[in-house]
Amino acid sequence: KCVFFEYRGFILVLTFLFYTAYHLSRKPISIVKSELHRNCSNIIQPKDINITNNVTWCDWPPFDQDNYQTLFGVLDNCFLVAYAIGMFFSGIFGERLPLRYYLSIGMLMSGLFTCLFGLGFYWNIHSLGYYAFVQVMNGLVQTTGWPAVVACVGNWFGKGKRGFIMGVWNSHTSVGNILGSLIAGVFVSTAWGLSFIVPGIIIACTGVLCFFFLVESEFQFVRQNPKYFPKTAPLLRDSSIVDPSINGAISTEPDVIVEEHSEAISFLGALCIPGVVEFSLCLLFAKLVSYTFLYWLPLYISNVAHFEAKEAGDMSTLFDVGGILGGILAGLVSDYTGGRATTCCVMLVVAAPMLFLYNYIGQRSLGTTIGMLLLCGALVNGPYALITTAVSADLGTHESLKGNARALSTVTAIIDGTGSIGAALGPLLAGVISPSGWNNVFYMLISADVLACLVREQSLSVYLHRINLFLFNANANQLI
């Protein structure tokens, strides 16, 4: 049992590292944007360069034009649209292919395309088509990550403290963003190509780790180590034994082993699980807000607070630090109250006015900036983290599945794929709206937060109805 639980913790750490690497490789583009286009009139001009335009001589073509924000939006959208489309297929593949191979290949390919973007600096490539193609391919291969890692964690951990465990575990998203920002910031002002190449090498190395060390489920671990679990031998020989009380996987006691169903759930079958469609739509708007900050916050800080590219990138990491705290808090509260939907709605309702305040007072002083970034990060990423982890795992092991554990990857892919549509729309809308003023961008983000809450209103009313029934029954008992 000791070996079993030690390896369970190891899997949690290992999958944490995997998805940290995925997000680490996505972040550089947001840091490099402010280097690809900047005000060159404030920079000392080299004597050996024949300068024809005093304002754009240091920019990287084709991003030296007045429509550079639109071009940045195109790059973001190439990645995010490809990611959103690919995600709906990724979950289907994830249920039917060995997760170890699937993740390993996905991380190696992600490393390749991340490096190719950075090599454009050394190969002196100035074609928008090249960078757009690399972003599309990177978006497709990055879809291998999320359904697979959630399925792995869901296969190893039950529902007991899933909100808290996954809230802590989901900090990999913010940790990856922070590390990606810091690594990209080291090279952005000298050789921005390394801002992509170094993260690309890191995620490729984690792909090698995955190939050698990942064990996909508790059952597979016990089957590979029979000497530690002699009591399980009869059950291992009988794959027809299933205990529906533990969701078709293995109980928390390693001497009671259960084989998984061999048939994966269909796409339409996953859509019919209660709550999948509602939470998918909620995540669409929540992820729209989160990814707009992910891709545009450094540029916003650079433009409004007039920080240099590296300083703006470092300052933007505070939003992700707040996201870590928000994800853990959301998980704890949802475990304690049993209301995942209620927790999401409350945080989304509070987030809307906080975004308004950050836009108006967030740059008045350094202390105000730090405080507002932490607070907004917690409120924006808290619901997003809860839906993509604990909620997805709960729905992927819903009682309507009657113990079939092979729905986690598909359900996770549907929810995150729908959310990724919002992730694609957010940066695109920001690129279109930002020339008219940053105020309008924030109004768009506030509207998205409100809509995310509204699509969960039906679920919230159900929980309120349950609370009213509980209070009514309590009062009735007191009267009796």
PDB file of N, CA and C in Angstrom, residues 265-349:
ATOM      1  N   ILE A 265     -16.688   5.904 -24.406  1.00  0.00           N
ATOM      2  CA  ILE A 265     -17.956   6.573 -24.662  1.00  0.00           C
ATOM      3  C   ILE A 265     -17.887   7.336 -25.977  1.00  0.00           C
ATOM      4  N   SER A 266     -19.021   7.482 -26.650  1.00  0.00           N
ATOM      5  CA  SER A 266     -19.067   8.231 -27.906  1.00  0.00           C
ATOM      6  C   SER A 266     -19.150   9.724 -27.619  1.00  0.00           C
ATOM      7  N   PHE A 267     -18.915  10.518 -28.664  1.00  0.00           N
ATOM      8  CA  PHE A 267     -18.983  11.968 -28.530  1.00  0.00           C
ATOM      9  C   PHE A 267     -20.393  12.409 -28.131  1.00  0.00           C
ATOM     10  N   LEU A 268     -21.419  11.880 -28.811  1.00  0.00           N
ATOM     11  CA  LEU A 268     -22.800  12.244 -28.496  1.00  0.00           C
ATOM     12  C   LEU A 268     -23.197  11.740 -27.113  1.00  0.00           C
ATOM     13  N   GLY A 269     -22.672  10.569 -26.747  1.00  0.00           N
ATOM     14  CA  GLY A 269     -22.958  10.045 -25.414  1.00  0.00           C
ATOM     15  C   GLY A 269     -22.416  10.951 -24.327  1.00  0.00           C
ATOM     16  N   ALA A 270     -21.228  11.509 -24.559  1.00  0.00           N
ATOM     17  CA  ALA A 270     -20.641  12.433 -23.583  1.00  0.00           C
ATOM     18  C   ALA A 270     -21.454  13.722 -23.482  1.00  0.00           C
ATOM     19  N   LEU A 271     -21.979  14.190 -24.635  1.00  0.00           N
ATOM     20  CA  LEU A 271     -22.796  15.415 -24.621  1.00  0.00           C
ATOM     21  C   LEU A 271     -24.083  15.234 -23.820  1.00  0.00           C
ATOM     22  N   CYS A 272     -24.573  14.005 -23.743  1.00  0.00           N
ATOM     23  CA  CYS A 272     -25.826  13.740 -23.035  1.00  0.00           C
ATOM     24  C   CYS A 272     -25.661  13.661 -21.519  1.00  0.00           C
ATOM     25  N   ILE A 273     -24.420  13.635 -21.042  1.00  0.00           N
ATOM     26  CA  ILE A 273     -24.198  13.609 -19.596  1.00  0.00           C
ATOM     27  C   ILE A 273     -24.697  14.924 -19.000  1.00  0.00           C
ATOM     28  N   PRO A 274     -25.542  14.890 -17.980  1.00  0.00           N
ATOM     29  CA  PRO A 274     -26.079  16.130 -17.397  1.00  0.00           C
ATOM     30  C   PRO A 274     -24.979  17.079 -16.933  1.00  0.00           C
ATOM     31  N   GLY A 275     -25.050  18.320 -17.390  1.00  0.00           N
ATOM     32  CA  GLY A 275     -24.104  19.341 -16.964  1.00  0.00           C
ATOM     33  C   GLY A 275     -22.986  19.618 -17.948  1.00  0.00           C
ATOM     34  N   VAL A 276     -22.739  18.724 -18.882  1.00  0.00           N
ATOM     35  CA  VAL A 276     -21.619  18.902 -19.806  1.00  0.00           C
ATOM     36  C   VAL A 276     -21.822  20.136 -20.691  1.00  0.00           C
ATOM     37  N   VAL A 277     -23.002  20.274 -21.283  1.00  0.00           N
ATOM     38  CA  VAL A 277     -23.257  21.407 -22.175  1.00  0.00           C
ATOM     39  C   VAL A 277     -23.223  22.726 -21.405  1.00  0.00           C
ATOM     40  N   GLU A 278     -23.856  22.756 -20.212  1.00  0.00           N
ATOM     41  CA  GLU A 278     -23.927  23.997 -19.443  1.00  0.00           C
ATOM     42  C   GLU A 278     -22.549  24.472 -19.013  1.00  0.00           C
ATOM     43  N   PHE A 279     -21.742  23.546 -18.480  1.00  0.00           N
ATOM     44  CA  PHE A 279     -20.415  23.950 -18.038  1.00  0.00           C
ATOM     45  C   PHE A 279     -19.505  24.265 -19.219  1.00  0.00           C
ATOM     46  N   SER A 280     -19.738  23.631 -20.357  1.00  0.00           N
ATOM     47  CA  SER A 280     -18.953  23.947 -21.549  1.00  0.00           C
ATOM     48  C   SER A 280     -19.185  25.393 -21.977  1.00  0.00           C
ATOM     49  N   LEU A 281     -20.451  25.830 -21.978  1.00  0.00           N
ATOM     50  CA  LEU A 281     -20.762  27.205 -22.355  1.00  0.00           C
ATOM     51  C   LEU A 281     -20.232  28.201 -21.328  1.00  0.00           C
ATOM     52  N   CYS A 282     -20.312  27.822 -20.068  1.00  0.00           N
ATOM     53  CA  CYS A 282     -19.763  28.689 -19.013  1.00  0.00           C
ATOM     54  C   CYS A 282     -18.269  28.875 -19.211  1.00  0.00           C
ATOM     55  N   LEU A 283     -17.572  27.779 -19.514  1.00  0.00           N
ATOM     56  CA  LEU A 283     -16.125  27.867 -19.713  1.00  0.00           C
ATOM     57  C   LEU A 283     -15.783  28.669 -20.957  1.00  0.00           C
ATOM     58  N   LEU A 284     -16.651  28.651 -21.958  1.00  0.00           N
ATOM     59  CA  LEU A 284     -16.394  29.433 -23.166  1.00  0.00           C
ATOM     60  C   LEU A 284     -16.150  30.896 -22.812  1.00  0.00           C
ATOM     61  N   PHE A 285     -17.025  31.460 -21.984  1.00  0.00           N
ATOM     62  CA  PHE A 285     -16.884  32.878 -21.631  1.00  0.00           C
ATOM     63  C   PHE A 285     -15.789  33.102 -20.580  1.00  0.00           C
ATOM     64  N   ALA A 286     -15.650  32.160 -19.645  1.00  0.00           N
ATOM     65  CA  ALA A 286     -14.614  32.302 -18.623  1.00  0.00           C
ATOM     66  C   ALA A 286     -13.220  32.231 -19.248  1.00  0.00           C
ATOM     67  N   LYS A 287     -13.046  31.320 -20.190  1.00  0.00           N
ATOM     68  CA  LYS A 287     -11.741  31.176 -20.837  1.00  0.00           C
ATOM     69  C   LYS A 287     -11.457  32.324 -21.795  1.00  0.00           C
ATOM     70  N   LEU A 288     -12.505  32.917 -22.346  1.00  0.00           N
ATOM     71  CA  LEU A 288     -12.329  34.117 -23.177  1.00  0.00           C
ATOM     72  C   LEU A 288     -11.608  35.200 -22.384  1.00  0.00           C
ATOM     73  N   VAL A 289     -12.044  35.396 -21.147  1.00  0.00           N
ATOM     74  CA  VAL A 289     -11.433  36.422 -20.294  1.00  0.00           C
ATOM     75  C   VAL A 289     -10.004  36.029 -19.932  1.00  0.00           C
ATOM     76  N   SER A 290      -9.824  34.787 -19.499  1.00  0.00           N
ATOM     77  CA  SER A 290      -8.509  34.337 -19.041  1.00  0.00           C
ATOM     78  C   SER A 290      -7.467  34.416 -20.146  1.00  0.00           C
ATOM     79  N   TYR A 291      -7.809  33.974 -21.338  1.00  0.00           N
ATOM     80  CA  TYR A 291      -6.828  33.951 -22.423  1.00  0.00           C
ATOM     81  C   TYR A 291      -6.587  35.323 -23.027  1.00  0.00           C
ATOM     82  N   THR A 292      -7.544  36.211 -22.907  1.00  0.00           N
ATOM     83  CA  THR A 292      -7.285  37.588 -23.329  1.00  0.00           C
ATOM     84  C   THR A 292      -6.205  38.201 -22.452  1.00  0.00           C
ATOM     85  N   PHE A 293      -6.283  37.936 -21.161  1.00  0.00           N
ATOM     86  CA  PHE A 293      -5.223  38.400 -20.251  1.00  0.00           C
ATOM     87  C   PHE A 293      -3.909  37.700 -20.557  1.00  0.00           C
ATOM     88  N   LEU A 294      -3.973  36.412 -20.839  1.00  0.00           N
ATOM     89  CA  LEU A 294      -2.765  35.645 -21.118  1.00  0.00           C
ATOM     90  C   LEU A 294      -1.984  36.240 -22.287  1.00  0.00           C
ATOM     91  N   TYR A 295      -2.685  36.636 -23.352  1.00  0.00           N
ATOM     92  CA  TYR A 295      -2.013  37.081 -24.570  1.00  0.00           C
ATOM     93  C   TYR A 295      -1.818  38.597 -24.658  1.00  0.00           C
ATOM     94  N   TRP A 296      -2.627  39.368 -23.923  1.00  0.00           N
ATOM     95  CA  TRP A 296      -2.584  40.816 -24.105  1.00  0.00           C
ATOM     96  C   TRP A 296      -2.169  41.612 -22.868  1.00  0.00           C
ATOM     97  N   LEU A 297      -2.117  40.978 -21.701  1.00  0.00           N
ATOM     98  CA  LEU A 297      -1.793  41.731 -20.483  1.00  0.00           C
ATOM     99  C   LEU A 297      -0.408  42.384 -20.537  1.00  0.00           C
ATOM    100  N   PRO A 298       0.653  41.665 -20.977  1.00  0.00           N
ATOM    101  CA  PRO A 298       1.964  42.351 -21.033  1.00  0.00           C
ATOM    102  C   PRO A 298       1.946  43.578 -21.935  1.00  0.00           C
ATOM    103  N   LEU A 299       1.273  43.485 -23.079  1.00  0.00           N
ATOM    104  CA  LEU A 299       1.212  44.632 -23.991  1.00  0.00           C
ATOM    105  C   LEU A 299       0.398  45.761 -23.374  1.00  0.00           C
ATOM    106  N   TYR A 300      -0.697  45.423 -22.666  1.00  0.00           N
ATOM    107  CA  TYR A 300      -1.507  46.439 -21.991  1.00  0.00           C
ATOM    108  C   TYR A 300      -0.680  47.179 -20.944  1.00  0.00           C
ATOM    109  N   ILE A 301       0.069  46.413 -20.135  1.00  0.00           N
ATOM    110  CA  ILE A 301       0.901  47.036 -19.100  1.00  0.00           C
ATOM    111  C   ILE A 301       1.976  47.908 -19.737  1.00  0.00           C
ATOM    112  N   SER A 302       2.559  47.416 -20.830  1.00  0.00           N
ATOM    113  CA  SER A 302       3.597  48.185 -21.514  1.00  0.00           C
ATOM    114  C   SER A 302       3.042  49.489 -22.086  1.00  0.00           C
ATOM    115  N   ASN A 303       1.845  49.445 -22.664  1.00  0.00           N
ATOM    116  CA  ASN A 303       1.254  50.634 -23.283  1.00  0.00           C
ATOM    117  C   ASN A 303       0.720  51.635 -22.273  1.00  0.00           C
ATOM    118  N   VAL A 304       0.053  51.128 -21.225  1.00  0.00           N
ATOM    119  CA  VAL A 304      -0.622  52.012 -20.267  1.00  0.00           C
ATOM    120  C   VAL A 304       0.323  52.500 -19.180  1.00  0.00           C
ATOM    121  N   ALA A 305       1.120  51.571 -18.621  1.00  0.00           N
ATOM    122  CA  ALA A 305       2.033  51.946 -17.531  1.00  0.00           C
ATOM    123  C   ALA A 305       3.431  52.283 -18.041  1.00  0.00           C
ATOM    124  N   HIS A 306       3.665  52.107 -19.345  1.00  0.00           N
ATOM    125  CA  HIS A 306       4.924  52.469 -19.997  1.00  0.00           C
ATOM    126  C   HIS A 306       6.124  51.710 -19.420  1.00  0.00           C
ATOM    127  N   PHE A 307       5.927  50.390 -19.189  1.00  0.00           N
ATOM    128  CA  PHE A 307       7.025  49.528 -18.789  1.00  0.00           C
ATOM    129  C   PHE A 307       7.750  49.014 -20.030  1.00  0.00           C
ATOM    130  N   GLU A 308       9.028  48.634 -19.850  1.00  0.00           N
ATOM    131  CA  GLU A 308       9.762  47.955 -20.903  1.00  0.00           C
ATOM    132  C   GLU A 308       9.208  46.538 -21.063  1.00  0.00           C
ATOM    133  N   ALA A 309       9.588  45.865 -22.184  1.00  0.00           N
ATOM    134  CA  ALA A 309       9.031  44.552 -22.496  1.00  0.00           C
ATOM    135  C   ALA A 309       9.273  43.552 -21.362  1.00  0.00           C
ATOM    136  N   LYS A 310      10.511  43.491 -20.847  1.00  0.00           N
ATOM    137  CA  LYS A 310      10.826  42.536 -19.782  1.00  0.00           C
ATOM    138  C   LYS A 310      10.066  42.872 -18.496  1.00  0.00           C
ATOM    139  N   GLU A 311      10.015  44.152 -18.137  1.00  0.00           N
ATOM    140  CA  GLU A 311       9.324  44.559 -16.911  1.00  0.00           C
ATOM    141  C   GLU A 311       7.827  44.268 -17.003  1.00  0.00           C
ATOM    142  N   ALA A 312       7.237  44.532 -18.168  1.00  0.00           N
ATOM    143  CA  ALA A 312       5.808  44.250 -18.359  1.00  0.00           C
ATOM    144  C   ALA A 312       5.526  42.755 -18.263  1.00  0.00           C
ATOM    145  N   GLY A 313       6.421  41.946 -18.833  1.00  0.00           N
ATOM    146  CA  GLY A 313       6.260  40.499 -18.743  1.00  0.00           C
ATOM    147  C   GLY A 313       6.357  39.999 -17.320  1.00  0.00           C
ATOM    148  N   ASP A 314       7.319  40.531 -16.570  1.00  0.00           N
ATOM    149  CA  ASP A 314       7.471  40.127 -15.162  1.00  0.00           C
ATOM    150  C   ASP A 314       6.251  40.554 -14.344  1.00  0.00           C
ATOM    151  N   MET A 315       5.751  41.769 -14.596  1.00  0.00           N
ATOM    152  CA  MET A 315       4.595  42.264 -13.848  1.00  0.00           C
ATOM    153  C   MET A 315       3.348  41.429 -14.152  1.00  0.00           C
ATOM    154  N   SER A 316       3.219  40.947 -15.389  1.00  0.00           N
ATOM    155  CA  SER A 316       2.036  40.175 -15.761  1.00  0.00           C
ATOM    156  C   SER A 316       1.959  38.838 -15.040  1.00  0.00           C
ATOM    157  N   THR A 317       3.089  38.348 -14.519  1.00  0.00           N
ATOM    158  CA  THR A 317       3.084  37.066 -13.799  1.00  0.00           C
ATOM    159  C   THR A 317       2.264  37.141 -12.512  1.00  0.00           C
ATOM    160  N   LEU A 318       2.047  38.344 -11.984  1.00  0.00           N
ATOM    161  CA  LEU A 318       1.246  38.487 -10.771  1.00  0.00           C
ATOM    162  C   LEU A 318      -0.191  38.028 -11.001  1.00  0.00           C
ATOM    163  N   PHE A 319      -0.693  38.232 -12.210  1.00  0.00           N
ATOM    164  CA  PHE A 319      -2.035  37.756 -12.546  1.00  0.00           C
ATOM    165  C   PHE A 319      -2.106  36.235 -12.407  1.00  0.00           C
ATOM    166  N   ASP A 320      -1.047  35.549 -12.808  1.00  0.00           N
ATOM    167  CA  ASP A 320      -1.010  34.092 -12.710  1.00  0.00           C
ATOM    168  C   ASP A 320      -0.798  33.628 -11.273  1.00  0.00           C
ATOM    169  N   VAL A 321      -0.050  34.402 -10.494  1.00  0.00           N
ATOM    170  CA  VAL A 321       0.082  34.082  -9.062  1.00  0.00           C
ATOM    171  C   VAL A 321      -1.288  34.134  -8.401  1.00  0.00           C
ATOM    172  N   GLY A 322      -2.061  35.165  -8.715  1.00  0.00           N
ATOM    173  CA  GLY A 322      -3.427  35.245  -8.208  1.00  0.00           C
ATOM    174  C   GLY A 322      -4.267  34.086  -8.693  1.00  0.00           C
ATOM    175  N   GLY A 323      -4.015  33.618  -9.944  1.00  0.00           N
ATOM    176  CA  GLY A 323      -4.741  32.477 -10.476  1.00  0.00           C
ATOM    177  C   GLY A 323      -4.493  31.207  -9.683  1.00  0.00           C
ATOM    178  N   ILE A 324      -3.262  31.020  -9.198  1.00  0.00           N
ATOM    179  CA  ILE A 324      -2.953  29.853  -8.362  1.00  0.00           C
ATOM    180  C   ILE A 324      -3.793  29.880  -7.091  1.00  0.00           C
ATOM    181  N   LEU A 325      -3.810  31.032  -6.425  1.00  0.00           N
ATOM    182  CA  LEU A 325      -4.575  31.169  -5.181  1.00  0.00           C
ATOM    183  C   LEU A 325      -6.070  31.002  -5.434  1.00  0.00           C
ATOM    184  N   GLY A 326      -6.548  31.554  -6.546  1.00  0.00           N
ATOM    185  CA  GLY A 326      -7.969  31.446  -6.869  1.00  0.00           C
ATOM    186  C   GLY A 326      -8.395  30.029  -7.157  1.00  0.00           C
ATOM    187  N   GLY A 327      -7.550  29.260  -7.860  1.00  0.00           N
ATOM    188  CA  GLY A 327      -7.878  27.870  -8.158  1.00  0.00           C
ATOM    189  C   GLY A 327      -7.957  27.011  -6.906  1.00  0.00           C
ATOM    190  N   ILE A 328      -7.008  27.220  -5.988  1.00  0.00           N
ATOM    191  CA  ILE A 328      -7.009  26.461  -4.726  1.00  0.00           C
ATOM    192  C   ILE A 328      -8.225  26.837  -3.878  1.00  0.00           C
ATOM    193  N   LEU A 329      -8.507  28.140  -3.790  1.00  0.00           N
ATOM    194  CA  LEU A 329      -9.653  28.604  -3.011  1.00  0.00           C
ATOM    195  C   LEU A 329     -10.961  28.058  -3.571  1.00  0.00           C
ATOM    196  N   ALA A 330     -11.108  28.097  -4.897  1.00  0.00           N
ATOM    197  CA  ALA A 330     -12.331  27.579  -5.523  1.00  0.00           C
ATOM    198  C   ALA A 330     -12.492  26.089  -5.238  1.00  0.00           C
ATOM    199  N   GLY A 331     -11.405  25.337  -5.288  1.00  0.00           N
ATOM    200  CA  GLY A 331     -11.471  23.910  -4.997  1.00  0.00           C
ATOM    201  C   GLY A 331     -11.863  23.618  -3.568  1.00  0.00           C
ATOM    202  N   LEU A 332     -11.273  24.356  -2.630  1.00  0.00           N
ATOM    203  CA  LEU A 332     -11.594  24.165  -1.210  1.00  0.00           C
ATOM    204  C   LEU A 332     -13.055  24.478  -0.922  1.00  0.00           C
ATOM    205  N   VAL A 333     -13.517  25.609  -1.430  1.00  0.00           N
ATOM    206  CA  VAL A 333     -14.900  26.035  -1.170  1.00  0.00           C
ATOM    207  C   VAL A 333     -15.885  25.043  -1.794  1.00  0.00           C
ATOM    208  N   SER A 334     -15.601  24.592  -3.008  1.00  0.00           N
ATOM    209  CA  SER A 334     -16.523  23.669  -3.673  1.00  0.00           C
ATOM    210  C   SER A 334     -16.552  22.308  -2.984  1.00  0.00           C
ATOM    211  N   ASP A 335     -15.420  21.869  -2.417  1.00  0.00           N
ATOM    212  CA  ASP A 335     -15.405  20.621  -1.645  1.00  0.00           C
ATOM    213  C   ASP A 335     -16.223  20.759  -0.371  1.00  0.00           C
ATOM    214  N   TYR A 336     -16.071  21.904   0.283  1.00  0.00           N
ATOM    215  CA  TYR A 336     -16.748  22.115   1.568  1.00  0.00           C
ATOM    216  C   TYR A 336     -18.253  22.272   1.388  1.00  0.00           C
ATOM    217  N   THR A 337     -18.656  23.005   0.365  1.00  0.00           N
ATOM    218  CA  THR A 337     -20.086  23.290   0.155  1.00  0.00           C
ATOM    219  C   THR A 337     -20.767  22.251  -0.733  1.00  0.00           C
ATOM    220  N   GLY A 338     -19.970  21.540  -1.550  1.00  0.00           N
ATOM    221  CA  GLY A 338     -20.557  20.605  -2.495  1.00  0.00           C
ATOM    222  C   GLY A 338     -21.185  21.272  -3.696  1.00  0.00           C
ATOM    223  N   GLY A 339     -20.980  22.577  -3.861  1.00  0.00           N
ATOM    224  CA  GLY A 339     -21.591  23.325  -4.971  1.00  0.00           C
ATOM    225  C   GLY A 339     -20.551  23.886  -5.906  1.00  0.00           C
ATOM    226  N   ARG A 340     -20.170  23.123  -6.904  1.00  0.00           N
ATOM    227  CA  ARG A 340     -19.192  23.595  -7.886  1.00  0.00           C
ATOM    228  C   ARG A 340     -19.766  24.786  -8.682  1.00  0.00           C
ATOM    229  N   ALA A 341     -21.025  24.658  -9.128  1.00  0.00           N
ATOM    230  CA  ALA A 341     -21.640  25.710  -9.944  1.00  0.00           C
ATOM    231  C   ALA A 341     -21.793  27.001  -9.148  1.00  0.00           C
ATOM    232  N   THR A 342     -22.199  26.885  -7.890  1.00  0.00           N
ATOM    233  CA  THR A 342     -22.386  28.073  -7.060  1.00  0.00           C
ATOM    234  C   THR A 342     -21.070  28.801  -6.852  1.00  0.00           C
ATOM    235  N   THR A 343     -20.007  28.048  -6.590  1.00  0.00           N
ATOM    236  CA  THR A 343     -18.695  28.638  -6.397  1.00  0.00           C
ATOM    237  C   THR A 343     -18.254  29.407  -7.636  1.00  0.00           C
ATOM    238  N   CYS A 344     -18.451  28.810  -8.808  1.00  0.00           N
ATOM    239  CA  CYS A 344     -18.087  29.481 -10.060  1.00  0.00           C
ATOM    240  C   CYS A 344     -18.860  30.776 -10.247  1.00  0.00           C
ATOM    241  N   CYS A 345     -20.165  30.724 -10.003  1.00  0.00           N
ATOM    242  CA  CYS A 345     -21.019  31.902 -10.227  1.00  0.00           C
ATOM    243  C   CYS A 345     -20.646  33.059  -9.303  1.00  0.00           C
ATOM    244  N   VAL A 346     -20.399  32.753  -8.044  1.00  0.00           N
ATOM    245  CA  VAL A 346     -20.047  33.810  -7.093  1.00  0.00           C
ATOM    246  C   VAL A 346     -18.750  34.492  -7.497  1.00  0.00           C
ATOM    247  N   MET A 347     -17.746  33.709  -7.869  1.00  0.00           N
ATOM    248  CA  MET A 347     -16.460  34.297  -8.262  1.00  0.00           C
ATOM    249  C   MET A 347     -16.586  35.108  -9.544  1.00  0.00           C
ATOM    250  N   LEU A 348     -17.408  34.638 -10.491  1.00  0.00           N
ATOM    251  CA  LEU A 348     -17.601  35.380 -11.732  1.00  0.00           C
ATOM    252  C   LEU A 348     -18.324  36.698 -11.495  1.00  0.00           C
ATOM    253  N   VAL A 349     -19.296  36.685 -10.592  1.00  0.00           N
ATOM    254  CA  VAL A 349     -20.054  37.912 -10.276  1.00  0.00           C
ATOM    255  C   VAL A 349     -19.126  38.957  -9.668  1.00  0.00           C
TER     256      VAL A 349
END
